[in-house]
Tab-separated table of C-alpha atoms in Angstrom:
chain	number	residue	atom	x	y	z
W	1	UNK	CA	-70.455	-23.226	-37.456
W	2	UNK	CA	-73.254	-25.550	-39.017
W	3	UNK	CA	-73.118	-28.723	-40.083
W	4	UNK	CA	-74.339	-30.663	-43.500
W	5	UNK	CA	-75.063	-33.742	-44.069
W	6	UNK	CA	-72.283	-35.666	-46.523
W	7	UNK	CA	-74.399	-38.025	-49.102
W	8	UNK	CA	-71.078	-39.610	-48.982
W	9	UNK	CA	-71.083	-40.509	-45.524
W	10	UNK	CA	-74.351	-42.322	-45.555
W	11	UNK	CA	-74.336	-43.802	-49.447
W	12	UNK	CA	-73.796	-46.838	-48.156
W	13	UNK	CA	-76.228	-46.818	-45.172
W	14	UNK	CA	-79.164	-46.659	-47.383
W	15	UNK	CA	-80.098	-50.344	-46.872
W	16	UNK	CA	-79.507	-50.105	-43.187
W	17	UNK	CA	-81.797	-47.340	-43.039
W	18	UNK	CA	-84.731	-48.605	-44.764
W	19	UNK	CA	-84.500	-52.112	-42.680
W	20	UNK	CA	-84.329	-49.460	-39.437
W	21	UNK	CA	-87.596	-47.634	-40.528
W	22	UNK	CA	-88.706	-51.634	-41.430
W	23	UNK	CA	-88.137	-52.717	-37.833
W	24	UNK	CA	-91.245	-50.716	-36.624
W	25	UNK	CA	-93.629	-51.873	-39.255
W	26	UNK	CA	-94.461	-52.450	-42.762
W	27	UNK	CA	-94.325	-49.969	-44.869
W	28	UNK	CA	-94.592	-48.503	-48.706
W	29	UNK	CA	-91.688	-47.057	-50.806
W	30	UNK	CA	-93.238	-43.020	-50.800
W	31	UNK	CA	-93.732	-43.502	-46.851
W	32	UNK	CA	-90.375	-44.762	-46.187
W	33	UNK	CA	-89.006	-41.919	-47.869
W	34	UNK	CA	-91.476	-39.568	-46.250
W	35	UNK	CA	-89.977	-41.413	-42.966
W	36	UNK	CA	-86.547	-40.368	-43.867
W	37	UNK	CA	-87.616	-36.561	-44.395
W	38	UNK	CA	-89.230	-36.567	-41.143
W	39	UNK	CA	-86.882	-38.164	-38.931
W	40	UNK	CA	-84.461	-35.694	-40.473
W	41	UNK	CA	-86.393	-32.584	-40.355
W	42	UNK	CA	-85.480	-32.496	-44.048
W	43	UNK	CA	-82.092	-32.446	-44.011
W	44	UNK	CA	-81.546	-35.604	-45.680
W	45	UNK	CA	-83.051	-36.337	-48.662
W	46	UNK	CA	-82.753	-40.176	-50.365
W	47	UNK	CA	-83.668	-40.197	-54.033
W	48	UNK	CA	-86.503	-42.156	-54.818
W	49	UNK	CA	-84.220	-44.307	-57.639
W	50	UNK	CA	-81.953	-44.457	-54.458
W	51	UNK	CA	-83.928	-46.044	-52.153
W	52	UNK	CA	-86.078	-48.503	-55.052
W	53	UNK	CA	-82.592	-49.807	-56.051
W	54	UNK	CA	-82.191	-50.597	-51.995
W	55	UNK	CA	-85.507	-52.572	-52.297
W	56	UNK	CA	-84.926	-54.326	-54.903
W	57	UNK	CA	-81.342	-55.271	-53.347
W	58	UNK	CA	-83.073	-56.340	-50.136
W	59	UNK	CA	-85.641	-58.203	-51.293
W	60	UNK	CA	-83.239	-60.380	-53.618
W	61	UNK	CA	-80.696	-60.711	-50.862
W	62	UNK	CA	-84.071	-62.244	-48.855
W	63	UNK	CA	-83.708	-59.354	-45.960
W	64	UNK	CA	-87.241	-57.923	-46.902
W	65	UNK	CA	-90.274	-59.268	-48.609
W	66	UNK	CA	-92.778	-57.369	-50.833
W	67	UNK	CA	-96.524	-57.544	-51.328
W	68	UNK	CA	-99.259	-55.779	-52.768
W	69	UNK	CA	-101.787	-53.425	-50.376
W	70	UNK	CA	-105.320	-53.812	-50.753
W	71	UNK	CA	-106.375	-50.167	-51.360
W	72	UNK	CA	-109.429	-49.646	-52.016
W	73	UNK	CA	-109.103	-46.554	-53.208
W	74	UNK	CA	-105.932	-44.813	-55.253
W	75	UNK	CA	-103.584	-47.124	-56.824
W	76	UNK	CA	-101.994	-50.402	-54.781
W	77	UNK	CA	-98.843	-49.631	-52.991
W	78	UNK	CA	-96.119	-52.087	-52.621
W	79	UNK	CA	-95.638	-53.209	-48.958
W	80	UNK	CA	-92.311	-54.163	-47.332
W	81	UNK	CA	-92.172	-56.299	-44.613
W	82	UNK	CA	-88.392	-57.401	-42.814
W	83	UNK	CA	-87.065	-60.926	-42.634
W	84	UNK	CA	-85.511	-62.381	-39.942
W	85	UNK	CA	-82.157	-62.231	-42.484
W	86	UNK	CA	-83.305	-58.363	-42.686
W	87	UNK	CA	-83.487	-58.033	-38.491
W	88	UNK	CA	-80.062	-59.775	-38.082
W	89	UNK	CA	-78.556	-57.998	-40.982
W	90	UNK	CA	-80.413	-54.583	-39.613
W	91	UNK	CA	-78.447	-55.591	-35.948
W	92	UNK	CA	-75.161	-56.271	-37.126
W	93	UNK	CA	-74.840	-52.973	-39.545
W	94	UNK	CA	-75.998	-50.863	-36.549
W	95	UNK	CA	-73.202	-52.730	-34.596
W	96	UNK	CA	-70.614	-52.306	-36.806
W	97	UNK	CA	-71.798	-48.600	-37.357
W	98	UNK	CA	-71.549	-47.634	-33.561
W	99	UNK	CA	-67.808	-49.206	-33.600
W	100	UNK	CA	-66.840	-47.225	-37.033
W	101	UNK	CA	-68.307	-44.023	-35.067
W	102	UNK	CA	-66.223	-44.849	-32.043
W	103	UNK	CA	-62.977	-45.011	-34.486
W	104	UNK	CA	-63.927	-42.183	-36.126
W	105	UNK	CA	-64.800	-40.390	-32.917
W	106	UNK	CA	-60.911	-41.281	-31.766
W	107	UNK	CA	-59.261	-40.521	-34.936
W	108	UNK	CA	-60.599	-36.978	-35.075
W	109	UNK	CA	-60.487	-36.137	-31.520
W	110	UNK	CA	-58.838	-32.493	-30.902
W	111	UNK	CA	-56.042	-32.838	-28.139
């Protein structure tokens, strides 16, 4: 039997998953989404009006901050860089994930 992934099981990760990929380094909205696909072989897919609407959130909330690149070639990306507000926030969602998977774990253990 093989699993899928359930966009309704992670819909509301999507913020906690960009200030994840965010915790390594800056980075621009097509590479963070590139950054999804490869951590996930493919298997999960973020739309790109998804994960824009998660920026914007983020940067309003004051967990991320955005600036222009300085390409000199191509047109200028949009950096994102985490906040301290972002790393805290980005800590206590992964907490509070890893307890919700130990419930979960327990509530759908086979005896």
């Amino acid at each position: 039997m093989k699993g899928k992934v359930s966009a309704d099981l992670l819909r509301g990760h999507t913020d906690t998953i960009v200030l994840g990929i965010l915790m390594k380094s800056d980075s621009y909205g097509y590479e963070i989404y590139n950054t999804i696909l490869e951590k996930t072989g493919g298997l999960y897919q973020l739309k790109e009006a998804t994960l824009y609407s998660s920026y914007k959130r983020l940067e309003k909330e004051e967990c991320i901050i955005g600036y222009w690149g300085d390409e000199t070639q191509g047109g200028r990306r949009k950096y994102y860089r985490i906040t301290d507000k972002g790393k805290n926030r980005y800590r206590q969602n992964k907490v509070d994930w890893e307890f919700t998977q130990q419930i979960l774990n327990q509530l759908l253990e086979e005896e």
